[in-house]
Coordinates of C-alpha atoms and ligand atoms in Angstrom, one line a residue:
X12 CA -23.0 -15.9 33.5
X13 CA -24.6 -12.6 32.5
X14 CA -21.2 -11.1 31.9
X15 CA -20.2 -14.0 29.6
X16 CA -23.3 -13.6 27.4
X17 CA -22.6 -9.8 27.4
X18 CA -19.1 -10.5 26.1
X19 CA -20.2 -13.0 23.5
X20 CA -22.9 -10.6 22.2
X21 CA -20.6 -7.6 22.0
X22 CA -19.4 -7.1 18.4
X23 CA -15.7 -7.1 18.3
X24 CA -12.7 -7.2 16.0
X25 CA -9.8 -9.6 16.3
X26 CA -6.4 -8.0 15.5
X27 CA -3.8 -10.5 16.6
X28 CA -4.4 -14.0 15.4
X29 CA -1.8 -16.3 13.8
X30 CA -3.8 -18.5 11.5
X31 CA -1.3 -21.4 12.0
X32 CA -2.0 -21.0 15.7
X33 CA -5.6 -21.8 15.2
X34 CA -4.8 -25.4 14.1
X35 CA -6.7 -27.6 16.6
X36 CA -5.3 -31.0 17.3
X37 CA -8.3 -32.7 15.7
X38 CA -7.7 -31.0 12.4
X39 CA -3.9 -31.6 12.8
X40 CA -4.7 -35.4 12.9
X41 CA -7.2 -35.1 10.0
X42 CA -4.6 -33.3 7.8
X43 CA -1.8 -35.7 8.8
X44 CA -4.0 -38.6 7.6
X45 CA -5.2 -36.8 4.5
X46 CA -1.6 -35.9 3.5
X47 CA 0.2 -38.9 4.8
X48 CA 2.4 -36.8 7.1
X49 CA 3.9 -38.3 10.3
X50 CA 3.2 -36.4 13.5
X51 CA 5.0 -37.3 16.8
X52 CA 1.7 -37.8 18.7
X53 CA -0.6 -40.9 19.1
X54 CA -3.7 -39.1 20.3
X55 CA -5.4 -35.7 20.5
X56 CA -4.8 -35.9 24.3
X57 CA -1.1 -36.4 23.7
X58 CA -1.0 -33.3 21.6
X59 CA -2.8 -31.2 24.2
X60 CA -0.5 -32.6 26.9
X61 CA 2.5 -31.3 25.0
X62 CA 1.1 -27.7 25.1
X63 CA 2.8 -26.9 28.4
X64 CA 5.2 -24.1 27.7
X65 CA 7.6 -22.2 29.8
X66 CA 8.5 -19.5 27.3
X67 CA 7.9 -18.3 23.7
X68 CA 10.6 -20.5 22.2
X69 CA 9.1 -23.7 23.8
X70 CA 5.8 -22.9 22.1
X71 CA 7.3 -21.9 18.7
X72 CA 9.1 -25.2 18.4
X73 CA 5.8 -27.1 18.7
X74 CA 3.9 -24.6 16.6
X75 CA 6.3 -24.8 13.6
X76 CA 6.2 -28.6 13.8
X77 CA 2.4 -28.7 13.9
X78 CA 2.2 -26.5 10.8
X79 CA 4.0 -29.3 8.9
X80 CA 0.6 -31.0 8.2
X81 CA -0.6 -28.0 6.1
X82 CA 0.2 -28.9 2.5
X83 CA -2.5 -27.9 0.0
X84 CA -4.7 -24.9 -0.7
X85 CA -7.6 -26.9 0.7
X86 CA -5.7 -27.4 4.0
X87 CA -5.2 -23.7 4.4
X88 CA -8.9 -23.1 3.4
X89 CA -10.1 -25.6 6.0
X90 CA -7.8 -24.2 8.7
X91 CA -9.1 -20.6 8.2
X92 CA -12.7 -21.7 7.7
X93 CA -12.6 -23.4 11.1
X94 CA -11.2 -20.2 12.7
X95 CA -13.8 -18.0 11.1
X96 CA -16.7 -20.2 12.3
X97 CA -15.2 -20.2 15.8
X98 CA -14.6 -16.5 15.8
X99 CA -18.1 -15.7 14.5
X100 CA -19.6 -17.7 17.4
X101 CA -17.6 -15.3 19.7
X102 CA -19.1 -12.2 18.2
X103 CA -16.2 -11.3 16.0
X104 CA -17.4 -9.3 13.0
X105 CA -14.0 -8.4 11.6
X106 CA -10.7 -10.3 11.8
X107 CA -7.1 -9.3 10.7
X108 CA -5.3 -12.5 10.5
X109 CA -1.5 -13.1 10.3
X110 CA 0.1 -15.8 8.3
X111 CA 3.7 -16.9 8.3
X112 CA 4.6 -17.7 4.6
X113 CA 8.1 -18.7 5.4
X114 CA 6.9 -21.6 7.6
X115 CA 5.4 -23.1 4.5
X116 CA 7.6 -21.9 1.6
X117 CA 10.7 -23.1 3.4
X118 CA 9.3 -26.6 3.3
X119 CA 8.4 -26.4 -0.4
X120 CA 4.8 -25.3 -0.2
X121 CA 4.1 -22.7 -2.9
X122 CA 3.1 -19.2 -1.6
X123 CA 0.2 -19.4 -4.0
X124 CA -1.3 -22.5 -2.3
X125 CA -1.1 -20.8 1.1
X126 CA -2.6 -17.5 0.2
X127 CA -5.3 -18.7 -2.2
X128 CA -6.5 -21.2 0.5
X129 CA -6.8 -18.4 3.0
X130 CA -8.4 -15.9 0.6
X131 CA -11.1 -18.4 -0.4
X132 CA -12.0 -19.0 3.3
X133 CA -12.1 -15.2 3.8
X134 CA -14.6 -14.8 0.9
X135 CA -16.7 -17.6 2.3
X136 CA -16.7 -16.1 5.8
X137 CA -18.0 -12.9 4.4
X138 CA -20.9 -14.7 2.8
X139 CA -21.7 -17.1 5.6
X140 CA -21.1 -14.9 8.7
X141 CA -21.0 -11.3 7.3
X142 CA -17.5 -11.2 8.7
X143 CA -14.9 -9.0 7.0
X144 CA -11.3 -9.9 7.2
X145 CA -7.8 -8.8 6.2
X146 CA -4.5 -10.5 5.8
X147 CA -1.2 -9.6 7.5
X148 CA 1.9 -11.2 6.0
X149 CA 4.3 -11.8 8.9
X150 CA 8.0 -12.1 8.6
X151 CA 9.8 -14.6 10.8
X152 CA 12.3 -12.5 12.7
X153 CA 14.7 -15.5 13.6
X154 CA 15.4 -15.5 9.8
X155 CA 17.3 -12.9 7.9
X156 CA 16.1 -9.6 6.5
X157 CA 17.1 -10.8 3.1
X158 CA 14.7 -13.7 3.5
X159 CA 12.0 -11.3 4.4
X160 CA 12.6 -9.4 1.2
X161 CA 12.2 -12.6 -0.7
X162 CA 8.8 -13.2 0.8
X163 CA 7.8 -9.7 0.0
X164 CA 8.8 -10.3 -3.6
X165 CA 6.9 -13.6 -3.7
X166 CA 3.8 -11.8 -2.4
X167 CA 3.9 -9.1 -5.2
X168 CA 1.0 -10.5 -7.3
X169 CA -1.3 -10.5 -4.2
X170 CA -0.3 -7.2 -2.7
X171 CA -3.8 -5.7 -3.3
X172 CA -5.2 -8.5 -1.1
X173 CA -2.6 -8.1 1.7
X174 CA -3.3 -5.3 4.2
X175 CA -0.2 -5.2 6.2
X176 CA 3.1 -6.8 7.1
X177 CA 4.0 -8.1 10.6
X178 CA 7.0 -9.4 12.5
X179 CA 6.8 -12.5 14.7
X180 CA 8.7 -15.5 16.0
X181 CA 11.6 -15.4 18.5
X182 CA 11.8 -11.9 19.8
X183 CA 14.9 -11.6 22.1
X184 CA 18.0 -11.3 20.0
X185 CA 16.1 -10.3 16.9
X186 CA 15.3 -6.6 17.5
X187 CA 13.1 -4.6 15.1
X188 CA 16.1 -2.7 13.7
X189 CA 17.1 -6.0 11.9
X190 CA 14.0 -5.4 9.6
X191 CA 14.1 -1.6 9.2
X192 CA 14.8 -1.8 5.4
X193 CA 12.1 -4.4 4.6
X194 CA 9.5 -2.5 6.6
X195 CA 10.4 0.7 4.7
X196 CA 10.0 -1.2 1.5
X197 CA 6.6 -2.6 2.6
X198 CA 5.5 0.9 3.6
X199 CA 6.6 2.3 0.2
X200 CA 4.3 -0.3 -1.4
X201 CA 1.3 1.1 0.6
X202 CA 1.2 -1.7 3.2
X203 CA 0.3 -1.0 6.8
X204 CA 2.8 -2.2 9.4
X205 CA 2.7 -4.0 12.7
X206 CA 5.3 -5.8 14.8
X207 CA 5.4 -8.0 17.9
X208 CA 7.3 -6.0 20.4
X209 CA 7.6 -6.1 24.2
X210 CA 6.2 -9.6 24.6
X211 CA 9.5 -11.0 25.9
X212 CA 11.8 -8.3 24.5
X213 CA 12.6 -5.1 26.4
X214 CA 11.0 -1.6 26.1
X215 CA 13.9 -0.7 23.7
X216 CA 12.3 -3.0 21.1
X217 CA 9.1 -1.1 21.3
X218 CA 11.0 2.1 20.8
X219 CA 12.6 0.6 17.7
X220 CA 9.3 -0.6 16.4
X221 CA 8.0 3.0 16.6
X222 CA 11.1 4.9 15.6
X223 CA 12.8 2.5 13.1
X224 CA 9.9 0.5 11.7
X225 CA 7.2 3.3 12.0
X226 CA 4.6 0.7 12.9
X227 CA 0.8 1.4 12.9
X228 CA 0.2 -1.1 15.7
X229 CA 2.2 -2.9 18.4
X230 CA 1.5 -6.6 18.9
X231 CA 1.6 -7.4 22.7
X232 CA 3.6 -4.5 24.0
X233 CA 3.4 -5.7 27.6
X234 CA 6.9 -4.7 28.6
X235 CA 6.2 -1.1 27.6
X236 CA 4.8 -0.8 31.1
X237 CA 8.3 -0.9 32.5
X238 CA 9.0 2.5 31.0
X239 CA 6.7 5.4 32.0
X240 CA 8.1 7.7 29.3
X241 CA 7.3 5.0 26.7
X242 CA 3.8 4.5 28.2
X243 CA 3.1 8.3 27.9
X244 CA 4.3 8.3 24.3
X245 CA 2.1 5.3 23.3
X246 CA -0.9 6.8 25.1
X247 CA -0.3 10.2 23.6
X248 CA -0.1 8.9 20.1
X249 CA -3.1 6.6 20.5
X250 CA -1.1 3.5 19.6
X251 CA -3.1 0.3 19.6
X252 CA -1.6 -2.6 21.6
X253 CA -2.9 -6.1 20.6
X254 CA -2.8 -7.8 24.0
X255 CA -3.3 -11.6 24.4
X256 CA -4.2 -12.6 28.0
X257 CA -4.3 -16.4 27.7
X258 CA -1.1 -16.3 25.5
X259 CA 0.6 -14.2 28.2
X260 CA -0.4 -16.8 30.8
X261 CA 0.7 -19.9 28.8
X262 CA 4.0 -18.3 27.7
X263 CA 4.7 -17.1 31.2
X264 CA 4.7 -13.4 30.3
X265 CA 2.5 -13.1 33.3
X266 CA 2.6 -15.6 36.3
X267 CA -1.1 -15.5 36.9
X268 CA -4.1 -13.9 35.1
X269 CA -4.9 -12.2 38.4
X270 CA -1.8 -10.1 37.7
X271 CA -2.5 -9.4 34.1
X272 CA -2.0 -5.7 33.3
X273 CA -5.0 -5.2 31.0
X274 CA -6.9 -2.8 33.2
X275 CA -3.8 -1.0 34.2
X276 CA -3.1 -0.4 30.5
X277 CA -6.6 1.1 30.1
X278 CA -6.2 3.3 33.2
X279 CA -2.9 4.6 31.8
X280 CA -4.7 5.7 28.6
X281 CA -3.3 2.9 26.4
X282 CA -5.4 1.7 23.5
X283 CA -5.4 -1.9 24.5
X284 CA -7.4 -4.7 22.8
X285 CA -8.0 -8.3 23.6
X286 CA -7.0 -11.0 21.1
X287 CA -6.3 -14.8 21.0
X288 CA -2.8 -15.0 19.4
X289 CA -2.7 -18.8 18.9
X290 CA -6.0 -20.0 20.3
X291 CA -5.5 -23.8 19.6
X292 CA -2.3 -23.7 21.7
X293 CA -3.2 -21.3 24.5
X294 CA -6.6 -22.7 25.6
X295 CA -9.1 -20.4 24.1
X296 CA -10.5 -18.1 21.4
X297 CA -11.2 -14.4 21.8
X298 CA -14.3 -14.9 23.9
X299 CA -12.4 -17.1 26.3
X300 CA -9.7 -14.4 26.5
X301 CA -12.2 -11.7 27.4
X302 CA -14.0 -13.9 29.9
X303 CA -10.9 -15.2 31.6
X304 CA -9.3 -11.8 32.1
X305 CA -12.6 -10.1 33.0
X306 CA -13.1 -12.6 35.7
X307 CA -9.5 -12.6 36.9
X308 CA -9.2 -8.8 37.0
X309 CA -12.8 -8.0 37.8
X310 CA -13.3 -5.9 34.7
X311 CA -16.6 -4.0 34.5
X312 CA -18.8 -3.6 31.5
X313 CA -17.4 -0.2 30.7
X314 CA -13.9 -1.6 30.5
X315 CA -15.1 -4.5 28.3
X316 CA -16.9 -2.1 26.0
X317 CA -13.8 0.1 25.8
X318 CA -11.7 -3.0 24.8
X319 CA -14.2 -3.9 22.1
X320 CA -14.3 -0.3 20.8
X321 CA -10.5 -0.2 20.7
X322 CA -10.5 -3.2 18.5
X323 CA -12.4 -1.3 15.8
X324 CA -10.5 2.0 16.2
X325 CA -7.2 0.1 16.1
X326 CA -8.2 -2.0 13.0
X327 CA -7.0 -1.3 9.5
X328 CA -10.6 -0.7 8.3
X329 CA -11.2 2.6 6.5
X330 CA -12.6 5.3 8.8
X331 CA -16.2 5.1 7.5
X332 CA -16.3 1.3 8.3
X333 CA -14.8 1.9 11.7
X334 CA -17.4 4.5 12.4
X335 CA -20.2 2.1 11.4
X336 CA -19.0 -0.4 14.1
X337 CA -18.9 2.2 16.9
Ligands
ADE8 N1 4.1 -16.6 16.4 C1 2.9 -17.1 16.8 N2 2.6 -16.6 17.9 C2 3.6 -15.8 18.3 C3 3.8 -15.0 19.5 N3 2.9 -14.8 20.5 N4 4.9 -14.3 19.6 C4 5.8 -14.4 18.6 N5 5.7 -15.1 17.5 C5 4.5 -15.8 17.4
ZN9 ZN1 1.4 -13.2 18.2

């Protein structure tokens, strides 16, 4: 449709993307073969059929298992290169991608292999597509804060190539406060900060992300809407929320895209953005997320433009580069 081509043609930034979540079943099979790794699926169709989740943990169990096929620097390069090509086709001109080092180092893959593979794909995407990108090192919150400190130490030689730290994985039972000290340490090293909060967890976790972690961005943030005082605060401070409509649908954060709060967020003055989270698992890349929620909620072009503008103003690009995109 006209609106679909308008969405594709609109320059946009992606701010919430787990690179491990962009592993398409076809590449999973190719890497399994290349590396001689067993996967518990016979066909690509079997893999896709397994992507029927009733909550975040259901998804995470499959997502961490899938990541097992990633072994070498080339695997991480190929994974990220496939994502950049797909994102470029959707009009993404800047991407801030999260990676979960612990998912790999805990199974014996050196941190260096992971990050060097990603960095080489990022350099290639800049040449091939003119796409800029940044890396966000995400701590797994179901593991300890001590383990997060170990990852931060491992990352030390590459800190000039890492923009920010993030916090992901199982939210409920692992509140932001558990990571207050490692976030303070990351901040002291000059890193920007973001955290998943209010995806499945309560508004209290969003308060903790603000007051105890001092985040620059909130990933998801949906449940903030339950607390009008929190909404006013987030709106007043211009806090960016990286919202992921198809993820919200697949993980049952919303029961129907027709009930997705994206336009309500904008109406409340929240700086919401649209992102794909784990596109290989949730049925679509950023363009699909824009199109699906625009259709389901009847978004107009002005709302779509606002969402795209918010993706630049909420990015970690320096002000002059943000201005150049507006
Ligand atoms: N890891 C990958 N995707 C995630 C999500 N949506 N929430 C928490 N952890 C994740
Ligand atoms: Zn996420």
